[in-house]
Coordinates of C-alpha atoms in Angstrom, one line a residue:
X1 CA 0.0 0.0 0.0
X2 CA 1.1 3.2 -0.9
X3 CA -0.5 6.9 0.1
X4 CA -1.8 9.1 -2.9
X5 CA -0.5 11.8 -4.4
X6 CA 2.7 13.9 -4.2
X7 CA 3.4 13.1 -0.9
X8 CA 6.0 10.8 -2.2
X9 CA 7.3 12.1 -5.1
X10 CA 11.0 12.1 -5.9
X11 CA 11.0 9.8 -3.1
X12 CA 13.9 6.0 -3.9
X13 CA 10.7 3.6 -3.5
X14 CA 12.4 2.0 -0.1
X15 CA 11.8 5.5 1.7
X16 CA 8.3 5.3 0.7
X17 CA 7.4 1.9 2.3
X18 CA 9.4 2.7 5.5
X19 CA 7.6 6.3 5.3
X20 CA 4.2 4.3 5.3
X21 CA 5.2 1.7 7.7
X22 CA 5.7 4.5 10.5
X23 CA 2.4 5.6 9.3
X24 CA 0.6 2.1 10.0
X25 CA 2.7 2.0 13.1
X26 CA 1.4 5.5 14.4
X27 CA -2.4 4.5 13.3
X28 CA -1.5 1.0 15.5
X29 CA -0.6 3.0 18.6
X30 CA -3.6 5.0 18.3
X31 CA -5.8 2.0 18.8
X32 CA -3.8 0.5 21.1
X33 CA -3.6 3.8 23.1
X34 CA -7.7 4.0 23.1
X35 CA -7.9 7.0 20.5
X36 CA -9.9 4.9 18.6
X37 CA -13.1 3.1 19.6
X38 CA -13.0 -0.8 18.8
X39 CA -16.6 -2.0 17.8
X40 CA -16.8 -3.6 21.2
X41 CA -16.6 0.0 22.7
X42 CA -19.2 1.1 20.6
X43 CA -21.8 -1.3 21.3
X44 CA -21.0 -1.1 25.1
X45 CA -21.9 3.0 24.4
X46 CA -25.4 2.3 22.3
X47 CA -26.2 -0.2 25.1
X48 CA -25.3 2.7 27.7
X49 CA -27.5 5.3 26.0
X50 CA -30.5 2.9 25.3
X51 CA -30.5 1.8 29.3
X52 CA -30.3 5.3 30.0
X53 CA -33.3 6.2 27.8
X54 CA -35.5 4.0 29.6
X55 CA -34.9 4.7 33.2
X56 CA -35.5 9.1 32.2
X57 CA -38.9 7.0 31.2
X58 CA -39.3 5.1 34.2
X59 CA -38.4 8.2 36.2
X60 CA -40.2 11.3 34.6
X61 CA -43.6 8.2 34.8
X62 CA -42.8 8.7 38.5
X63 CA -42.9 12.4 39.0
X64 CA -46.2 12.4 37.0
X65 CA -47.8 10.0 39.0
X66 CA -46.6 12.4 42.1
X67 CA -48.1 15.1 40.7
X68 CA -51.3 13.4 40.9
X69 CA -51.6 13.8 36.7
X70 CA -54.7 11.7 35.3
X71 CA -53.6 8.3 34.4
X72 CA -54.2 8.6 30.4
X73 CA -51.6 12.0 30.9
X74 CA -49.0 9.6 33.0
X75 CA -49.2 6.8 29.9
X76 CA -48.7 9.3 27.4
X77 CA -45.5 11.5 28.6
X78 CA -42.5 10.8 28.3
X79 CA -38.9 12.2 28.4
X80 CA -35.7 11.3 25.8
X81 CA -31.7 11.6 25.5
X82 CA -30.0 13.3 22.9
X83 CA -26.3 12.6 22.7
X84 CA -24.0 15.4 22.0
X85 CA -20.4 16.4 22.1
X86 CA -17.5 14.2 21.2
X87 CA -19.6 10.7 21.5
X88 CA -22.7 12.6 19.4
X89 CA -19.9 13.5 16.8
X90 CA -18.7 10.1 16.6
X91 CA -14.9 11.1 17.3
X92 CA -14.4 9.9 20.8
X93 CA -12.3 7.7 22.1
X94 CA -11.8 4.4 24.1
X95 CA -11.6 6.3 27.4
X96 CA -14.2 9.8 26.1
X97 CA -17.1 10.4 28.9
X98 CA -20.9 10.3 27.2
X99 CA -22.4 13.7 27.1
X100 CA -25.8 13.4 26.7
X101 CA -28.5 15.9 26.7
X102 CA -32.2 14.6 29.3
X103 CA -35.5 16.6 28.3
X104 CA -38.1 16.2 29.8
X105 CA -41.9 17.7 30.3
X106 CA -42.8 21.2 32.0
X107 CA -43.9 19.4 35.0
X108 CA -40.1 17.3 35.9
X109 CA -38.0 20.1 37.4
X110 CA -34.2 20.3 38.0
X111 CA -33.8 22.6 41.0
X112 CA -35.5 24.1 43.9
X113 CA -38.1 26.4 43.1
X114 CA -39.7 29.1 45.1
X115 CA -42.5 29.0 42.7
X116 CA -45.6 26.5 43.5
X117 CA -45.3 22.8 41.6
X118 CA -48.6 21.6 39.7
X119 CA -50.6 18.9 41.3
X120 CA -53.5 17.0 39.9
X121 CA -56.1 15.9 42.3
X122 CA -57.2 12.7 41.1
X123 CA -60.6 13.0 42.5
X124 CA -62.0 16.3 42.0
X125 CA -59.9 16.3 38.6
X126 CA -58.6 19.7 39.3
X127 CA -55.3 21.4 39.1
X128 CA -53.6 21.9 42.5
X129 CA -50.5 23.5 43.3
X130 CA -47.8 21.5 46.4
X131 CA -45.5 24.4 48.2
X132 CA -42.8 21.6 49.2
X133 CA -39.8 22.4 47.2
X134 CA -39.1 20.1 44.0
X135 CA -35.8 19.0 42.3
X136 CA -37.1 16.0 40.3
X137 CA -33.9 15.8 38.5
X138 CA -31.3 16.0 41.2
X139 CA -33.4 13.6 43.8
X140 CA -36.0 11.0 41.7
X141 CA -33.5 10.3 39.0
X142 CA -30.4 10.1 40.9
X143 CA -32.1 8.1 43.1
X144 CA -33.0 5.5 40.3
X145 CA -29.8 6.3 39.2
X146 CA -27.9 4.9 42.4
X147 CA -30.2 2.1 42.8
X148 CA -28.7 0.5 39.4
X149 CA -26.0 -2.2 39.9
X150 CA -24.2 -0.6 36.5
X151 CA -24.1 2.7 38.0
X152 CA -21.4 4.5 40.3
X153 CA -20.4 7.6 41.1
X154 CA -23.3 9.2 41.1
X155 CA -22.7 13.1 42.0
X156 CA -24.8 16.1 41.2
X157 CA -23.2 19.0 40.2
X158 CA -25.9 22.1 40.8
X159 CA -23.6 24.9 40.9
X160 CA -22.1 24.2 37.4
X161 CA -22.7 27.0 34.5
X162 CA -24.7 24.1 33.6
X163 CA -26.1 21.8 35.9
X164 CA -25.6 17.8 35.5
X165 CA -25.5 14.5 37.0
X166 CA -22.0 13.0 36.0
X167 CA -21.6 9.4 36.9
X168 CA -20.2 6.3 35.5
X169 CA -22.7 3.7 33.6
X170 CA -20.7 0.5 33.1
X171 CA -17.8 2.2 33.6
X172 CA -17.9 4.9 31.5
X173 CA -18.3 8.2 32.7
X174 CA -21.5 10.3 31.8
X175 CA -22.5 14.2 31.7
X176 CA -26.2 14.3 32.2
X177 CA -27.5 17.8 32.3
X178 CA -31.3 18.7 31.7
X179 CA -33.8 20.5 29.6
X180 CA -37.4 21.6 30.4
X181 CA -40.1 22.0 27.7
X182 CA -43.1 23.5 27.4
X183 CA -45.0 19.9 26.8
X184 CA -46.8 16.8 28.4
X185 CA -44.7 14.6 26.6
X186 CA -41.5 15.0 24.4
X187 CA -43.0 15.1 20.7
X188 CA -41.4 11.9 18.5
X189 CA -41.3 14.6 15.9
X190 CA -38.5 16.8 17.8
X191 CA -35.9 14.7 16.6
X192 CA -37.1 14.9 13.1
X193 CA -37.5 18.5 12.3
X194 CA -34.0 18.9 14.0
X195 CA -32.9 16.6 11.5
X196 CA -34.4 18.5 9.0
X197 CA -33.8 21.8 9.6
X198 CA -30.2 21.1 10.1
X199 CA -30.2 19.8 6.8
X200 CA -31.7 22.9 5.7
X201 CA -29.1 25.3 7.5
X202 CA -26.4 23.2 5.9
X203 CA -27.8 23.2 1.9
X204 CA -28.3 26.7 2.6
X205 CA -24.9 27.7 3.9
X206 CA -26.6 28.9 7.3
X207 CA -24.7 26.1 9.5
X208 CA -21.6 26.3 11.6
X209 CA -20.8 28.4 14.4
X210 CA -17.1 28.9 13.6
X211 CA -18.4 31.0 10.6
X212 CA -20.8 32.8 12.3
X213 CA -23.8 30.9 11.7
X214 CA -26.2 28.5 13.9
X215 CA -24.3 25.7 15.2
X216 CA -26.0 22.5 16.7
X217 CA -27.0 23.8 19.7
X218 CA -28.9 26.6 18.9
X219 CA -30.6 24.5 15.8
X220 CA -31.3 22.5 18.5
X221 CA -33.4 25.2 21.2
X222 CA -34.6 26.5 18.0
X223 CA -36.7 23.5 17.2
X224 CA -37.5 22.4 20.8
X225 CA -39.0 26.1 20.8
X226 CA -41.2 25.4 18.2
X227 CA -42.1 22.0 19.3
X228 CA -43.3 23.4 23.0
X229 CA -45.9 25.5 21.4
X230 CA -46.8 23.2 18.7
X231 CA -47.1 19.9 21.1
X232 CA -49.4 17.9 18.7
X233 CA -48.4 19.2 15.4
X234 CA -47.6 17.1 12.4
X235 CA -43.9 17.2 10.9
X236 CA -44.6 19.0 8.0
X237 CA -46.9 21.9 10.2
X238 CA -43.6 22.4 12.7
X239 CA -41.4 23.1 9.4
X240 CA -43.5 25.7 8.3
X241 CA -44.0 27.2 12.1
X242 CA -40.1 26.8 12.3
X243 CA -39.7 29.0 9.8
X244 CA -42.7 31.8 10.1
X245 CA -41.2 31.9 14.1
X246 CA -37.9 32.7 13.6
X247 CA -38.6 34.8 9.9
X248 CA -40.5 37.8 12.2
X249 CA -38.7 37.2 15.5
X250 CA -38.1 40.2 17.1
X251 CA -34.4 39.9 17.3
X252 CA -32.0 40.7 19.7
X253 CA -34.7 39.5 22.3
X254 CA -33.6 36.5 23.0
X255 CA -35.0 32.4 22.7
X256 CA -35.9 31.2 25.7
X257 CA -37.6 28.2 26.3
X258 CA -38.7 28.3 29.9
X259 CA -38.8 31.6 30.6
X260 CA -40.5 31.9 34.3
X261 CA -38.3 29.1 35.3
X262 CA -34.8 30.6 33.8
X263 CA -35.3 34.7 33.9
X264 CA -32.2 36.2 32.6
X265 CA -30.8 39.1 34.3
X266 CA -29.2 42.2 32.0
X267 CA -29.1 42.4 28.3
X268 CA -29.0 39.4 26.2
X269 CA -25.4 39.2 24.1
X270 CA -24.9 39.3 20.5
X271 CA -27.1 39.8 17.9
X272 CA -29.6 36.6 17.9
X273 CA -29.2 35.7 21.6
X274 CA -30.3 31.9 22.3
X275 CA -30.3 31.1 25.9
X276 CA -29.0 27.5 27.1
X277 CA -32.4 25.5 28.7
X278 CA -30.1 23.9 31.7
X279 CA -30.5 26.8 33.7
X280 CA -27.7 29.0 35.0
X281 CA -28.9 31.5 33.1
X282 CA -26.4 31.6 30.5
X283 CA -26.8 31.8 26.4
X284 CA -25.3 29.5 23.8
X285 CA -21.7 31.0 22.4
X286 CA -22.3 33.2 19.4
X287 CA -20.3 34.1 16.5
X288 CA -23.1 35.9 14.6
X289 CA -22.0 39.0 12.9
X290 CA -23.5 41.6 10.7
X291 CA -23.1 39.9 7.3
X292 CA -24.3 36.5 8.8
X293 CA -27.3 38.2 10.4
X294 CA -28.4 39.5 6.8
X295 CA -27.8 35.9 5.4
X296 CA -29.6 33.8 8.2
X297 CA -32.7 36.1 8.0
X298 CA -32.8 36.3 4.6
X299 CA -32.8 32.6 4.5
X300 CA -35.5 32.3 7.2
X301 CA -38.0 34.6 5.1
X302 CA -37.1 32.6 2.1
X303 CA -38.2 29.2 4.0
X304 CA -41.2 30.9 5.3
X305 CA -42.4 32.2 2.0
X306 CA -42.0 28.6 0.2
X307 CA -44.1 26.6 3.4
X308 CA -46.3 29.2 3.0
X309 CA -47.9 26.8 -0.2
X310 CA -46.7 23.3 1.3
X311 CA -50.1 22.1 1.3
X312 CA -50.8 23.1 -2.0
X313 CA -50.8 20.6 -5.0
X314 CA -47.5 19.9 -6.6
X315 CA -45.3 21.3 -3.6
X316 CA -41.9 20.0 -3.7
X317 CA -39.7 19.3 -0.7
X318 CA -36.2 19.7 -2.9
X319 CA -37.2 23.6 -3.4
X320 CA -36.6 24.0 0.1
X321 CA -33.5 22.1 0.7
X322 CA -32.0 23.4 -2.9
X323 CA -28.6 24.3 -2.2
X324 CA -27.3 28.0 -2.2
X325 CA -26.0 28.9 -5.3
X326 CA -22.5 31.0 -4.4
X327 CA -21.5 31.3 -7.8
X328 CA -24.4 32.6 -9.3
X329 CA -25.3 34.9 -6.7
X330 CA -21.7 36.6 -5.8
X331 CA -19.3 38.4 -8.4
X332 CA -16.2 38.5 -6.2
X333 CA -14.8 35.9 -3.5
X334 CA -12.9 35.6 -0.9
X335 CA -10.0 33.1 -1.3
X336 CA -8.8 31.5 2.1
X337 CA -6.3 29.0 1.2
X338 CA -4.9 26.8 4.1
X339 CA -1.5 24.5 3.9
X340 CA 0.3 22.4 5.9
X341 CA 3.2 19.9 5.4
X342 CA 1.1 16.9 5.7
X343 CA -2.7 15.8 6.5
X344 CA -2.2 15.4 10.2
X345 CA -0.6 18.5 10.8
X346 CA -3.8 20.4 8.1
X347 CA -6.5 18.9 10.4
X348 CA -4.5 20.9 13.7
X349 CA -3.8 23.8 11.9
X350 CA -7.4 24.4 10.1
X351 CA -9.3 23.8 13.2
X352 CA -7.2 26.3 15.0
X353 CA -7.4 28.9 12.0
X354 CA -11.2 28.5 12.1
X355 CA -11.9 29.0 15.8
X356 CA -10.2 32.8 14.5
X357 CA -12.7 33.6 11.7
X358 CA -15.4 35.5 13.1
X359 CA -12.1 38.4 13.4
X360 CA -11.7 38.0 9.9
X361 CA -15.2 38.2 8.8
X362 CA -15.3 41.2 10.9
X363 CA -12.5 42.7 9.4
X364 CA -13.8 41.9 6.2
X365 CA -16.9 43.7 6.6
X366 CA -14.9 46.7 7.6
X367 CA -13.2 46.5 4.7
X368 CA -15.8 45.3 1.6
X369 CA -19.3 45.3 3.4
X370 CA -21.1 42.2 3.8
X371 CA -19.8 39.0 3.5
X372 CA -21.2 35.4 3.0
X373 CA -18.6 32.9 4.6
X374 CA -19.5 29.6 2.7
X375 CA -18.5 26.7 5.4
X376 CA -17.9 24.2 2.4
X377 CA -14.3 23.2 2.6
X378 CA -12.8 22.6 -1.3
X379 CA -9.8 21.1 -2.0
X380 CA -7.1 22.2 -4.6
X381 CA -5.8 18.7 -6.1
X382 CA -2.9 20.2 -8.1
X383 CA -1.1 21.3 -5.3
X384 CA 1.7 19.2 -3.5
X385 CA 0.9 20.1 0.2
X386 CA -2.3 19.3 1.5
X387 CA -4.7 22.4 1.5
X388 CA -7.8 23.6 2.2
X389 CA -9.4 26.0 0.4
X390 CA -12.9 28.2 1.2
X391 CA -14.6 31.2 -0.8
X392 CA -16.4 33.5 0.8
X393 CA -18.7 35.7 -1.3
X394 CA -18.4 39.9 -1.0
X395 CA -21.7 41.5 -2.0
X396 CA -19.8 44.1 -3.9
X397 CA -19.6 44.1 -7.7
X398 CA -16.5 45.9 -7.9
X399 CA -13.6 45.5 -5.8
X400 CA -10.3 47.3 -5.3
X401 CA -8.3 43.6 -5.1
X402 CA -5.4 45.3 -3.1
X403 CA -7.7 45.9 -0.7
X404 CA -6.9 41.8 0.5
X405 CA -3.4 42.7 1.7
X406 CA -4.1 44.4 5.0
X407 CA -7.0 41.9 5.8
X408 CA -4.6 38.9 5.0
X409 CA -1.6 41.0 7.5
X410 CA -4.4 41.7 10.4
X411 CA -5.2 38.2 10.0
X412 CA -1.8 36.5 10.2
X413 CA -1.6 38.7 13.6
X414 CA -4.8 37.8 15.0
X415 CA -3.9 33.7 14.3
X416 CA -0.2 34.3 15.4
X417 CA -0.9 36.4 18.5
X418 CA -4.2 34.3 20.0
X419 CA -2.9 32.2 22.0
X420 CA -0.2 29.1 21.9
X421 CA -0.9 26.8 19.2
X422 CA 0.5 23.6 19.4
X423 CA 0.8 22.1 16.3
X424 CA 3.0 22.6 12.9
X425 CA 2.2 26.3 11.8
X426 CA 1.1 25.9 8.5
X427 CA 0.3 28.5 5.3
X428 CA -2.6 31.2 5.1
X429 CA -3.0 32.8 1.6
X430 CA -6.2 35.2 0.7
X431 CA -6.4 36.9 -2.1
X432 CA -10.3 38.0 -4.5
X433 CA -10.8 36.0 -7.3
X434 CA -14.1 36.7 -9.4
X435 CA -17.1 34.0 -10.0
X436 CA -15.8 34.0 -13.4
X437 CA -12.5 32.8 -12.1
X438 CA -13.4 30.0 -9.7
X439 CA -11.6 26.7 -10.8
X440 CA -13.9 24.1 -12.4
X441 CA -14.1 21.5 -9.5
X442 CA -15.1 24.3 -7.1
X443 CA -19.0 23.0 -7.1
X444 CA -19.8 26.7 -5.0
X445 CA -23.5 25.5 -5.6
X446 CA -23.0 22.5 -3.8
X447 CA -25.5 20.8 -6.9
X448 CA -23.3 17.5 -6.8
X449 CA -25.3 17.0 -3.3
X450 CA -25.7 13.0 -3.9
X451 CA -21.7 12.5 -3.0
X452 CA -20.9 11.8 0.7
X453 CA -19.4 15.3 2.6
X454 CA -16.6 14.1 4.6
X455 CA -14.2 15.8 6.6
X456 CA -12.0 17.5 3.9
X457 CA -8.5 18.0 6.4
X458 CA -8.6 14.3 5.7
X459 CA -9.0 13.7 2.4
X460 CA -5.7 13.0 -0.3
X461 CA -5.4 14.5 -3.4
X462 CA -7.7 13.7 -6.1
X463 CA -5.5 12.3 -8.9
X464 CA -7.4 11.1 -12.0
X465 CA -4.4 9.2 -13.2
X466 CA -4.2 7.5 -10.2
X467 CA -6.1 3.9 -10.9
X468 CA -5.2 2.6 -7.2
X469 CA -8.7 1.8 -5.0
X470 CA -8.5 4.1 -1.9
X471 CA -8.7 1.9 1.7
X472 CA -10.5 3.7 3.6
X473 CA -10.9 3.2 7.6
X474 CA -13.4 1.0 9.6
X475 CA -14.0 3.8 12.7
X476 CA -13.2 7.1 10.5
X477 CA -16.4 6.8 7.7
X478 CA -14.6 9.2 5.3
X479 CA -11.0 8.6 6.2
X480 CA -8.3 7.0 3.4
X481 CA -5.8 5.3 4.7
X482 CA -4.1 4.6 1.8
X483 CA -4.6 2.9 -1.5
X484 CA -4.5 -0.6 -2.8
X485 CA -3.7 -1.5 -6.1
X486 CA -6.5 -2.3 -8.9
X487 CA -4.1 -4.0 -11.3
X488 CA -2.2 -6.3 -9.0
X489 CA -4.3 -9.3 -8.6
X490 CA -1.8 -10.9 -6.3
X491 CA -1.1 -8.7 -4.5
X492 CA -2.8 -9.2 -0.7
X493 CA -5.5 -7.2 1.0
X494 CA -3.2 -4.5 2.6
X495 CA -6.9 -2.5 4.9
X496 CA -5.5 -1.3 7.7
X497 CA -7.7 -1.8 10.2
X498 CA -6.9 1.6 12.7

């Protein structure tokens, strides 16, 4: 096996197979040092979060039935847990904690409240309110927590920004914090109209919060919003509420889904202020910025106005998920073009060049107006060093291209001067190119949308001459290893199974 590309280029064919060997030894020490999940882990981790999704049942049946709710009320709620973090991104490791996310009803508290808890009396059928203090979170389910033989560990941690239960379920450690709606029962439709409005934000270049957009999180309050005041709506109904919400919200006041329960004290932060539901009164990290703003509203009214005819005849779905089209809507571009000297060191260096570009849209705005930051990562195949490239459209039609120069030199300081990176310092290159200009395998309209995104810091270089079949990883969906050759039929199976 052999890696692609021109990685090894000039290279006497013995320094390439020792230069691959250390390779396959480094990916063997990752999975011997835990980095990498073996499919034993990740069973053990399903089994973890399905165990854990019926006792938030069990429990959140046991709080109803203390507040006295009817019986048909107790059979129908319900409660559910959302995996997030490294485990819901799939790139933990052997010895990575569980962060999971418990929501539950309006009735299921997490902390002491001065305000009186509803009651049901069963007789008389009426509404009742108890003045005992509650903390159905922090008590019930650590209780029912405790009382499991898997379970150990159990604390509570109530003065945390956000308040959890951490504890360890067959040995691996969980973060359990929780999240009140405005419901009887946790809709079965929640997780699908996050599903698709994520898909949504992502066709329409509205997704990621390193480029100033709505990241998980807030897609996720977003929908939960809409589902607490739409309990018993259909799918396709919370779409189109989704979108006539959030097209006339009167922004900067801010989302918050249990209001009484949570008050916020001062003025909300940033521009479309989202507060976090697990109390502490705190809102989800923003990177929104002027030009971003523009784009996410302008992409909310557009969804609004297509729902408005989703129950008409011939309505199609695709028109709403129909990807942005960059190159047809922007004359000029941004050209951010990342390097390093190999793939490892391009995954380091573009995640820490990222977590920098809200200051660079910011000083792009200063400098051309608004900006559109497209998150889709590109690839430039005739290069030899690994790159990444993105374009960010300027709403300008004409452009002074000097202009770049100070933007790319504030830049380089911002990157160089935030903090201690770590890894290899790789390249940073920006320069305007026009539409016209954009090379031919820059799809900025994203219309090839059949082909699997992957995480492009891990991808080789495209090489059309190259006939070799790429090997790509078991636990990494995405990741080439290497390449094994097509014409060699004796050769043996060379997968490397990191």
């Amino acid at each position: 096996m052999r890696r692609g590309g021109e990685r090894y280029k000039g290279l006497p064919p013995y320094m390439a197979e020792i230069e691959e060997e250390c390779s396959v030894s480094l990916r063997q020490l990752m999975v011997n040092e835990g980095l990498i999940p073996s499919p034993e882990d990740d069973k053990k981790r399903r089994s973890v979060i399905h165990m854990l999704q019926r006792i938030v049942v069990r429990w959140i049946k046991i709080v109803a039935w203390k507040r006295r709710l009817p019986q048909h009320h107790i059979n129908a709620t319900n409660a559910t847990i959302i995996p997030y973090g490294s485990y819901g991104l799939g790139v933990h490791g052997s010895d990575s904690d569980i962060d999971a996310l418990c929501i539950g009803p309006f009735f299921a508290t997490i902390a002491v409240s001065s305000r009186p808890v509803p009651l049901y009396n069963l007789n008389k059928c009426k509404r009742s309110f108890s003045q005992l203090p509650q903390e159905d979170f922090f008590i019930d389910l650590r209780d029912l927590l405790k009382n499991r033989s898997e379970v150990s560990e159990v604390h509570c941690v109530k003065d945390a920004k956000v308040p959890l239960i951490r504890f360890k379920f067959d040995g691996i450690l969980v973060d359990l914090p929780y999240a009140q709606l405005r419901v009887l029962s946790i809709p079965n439709l929640f997780q699908s109209l996050l599903r698709c409005v994520k898909l949504w934000a992502k066709r329409r270049g509205v997704y990621g919060n390193l480029n100033g957009f709505l990241g998980g999180v807030h897609m996720a309050i977003l929908a939960a919003f809409v589902c607490g005041y739409n309990p018993n709506a259909t799918l396709s109904s919370l779409v189109a509420s989704f979108f006539s919400t959030f097209a006339y919200w009167q922004w900067p006041m801010p989302v918050v889904l249990l209001r009484d329960a949570f008050a916020a004290t001062g003025s909300p932060p940033g521009l479309m202020p989202i507060q976090l539901p697990c109390g502490g009164r705190q809102y989800c990290n923003s990177n929104v910025t002027r030009s971003t703003y523009c784009k996410i509203m302008s992409e909310f009214h557009r969804g609004n106005h297509l729902m408005k005819g989703y129950l008409k005849h011939g309505f199609n779905w695709n028109s709403l998920f129909e990807p942005y089209p960059y190159a047809t809507t922007y004359a000029w571009f941004v050209k951010i073009h990342l390097s390093a000297a190999n793939v490892e060191d391009l995954s380091d260096w573009v995640g820490w060049v990222k977590s920098r570009f809200r200051s660079l849209l910011i000083k792009i705005e200063e400098v051309f107006g608004l900006c559109d930051p497209n998150p889709t990562e590109h690839l430039e195949a005739c290069e030899k060093q690994p790159n990444i490239v993105y374009y960010w459209g300027l709403h300008l039609r004409s452009i002074n291209v000097s202009d770049i120069e100070p933007v790319e030199t504030d830049f380089l300081k911002n990157v160089n001067n935030s903090g201690s990176f770590q890894g290899s310092v790789g390249g940073i290159q920006l320069s305007v190119v026009q539409a016209s200009h954009l090379p031919k395998n820059v799809e900025c309209d994203g219309s090839n949308i059949s082909r699997k995104v992957t995480r492009t810091c891990w991808r080789v270089r495209d090489d059309k001459q190259c006939k070799d079949k790429p090997v790509y990883s078991r636990h990494l969906p995405g990741y080439v290893v290497g390449y094994e050759k097509i014409n060699d039929r004796d050769a043996e199976s060379t997968d490397v199974k990191c």
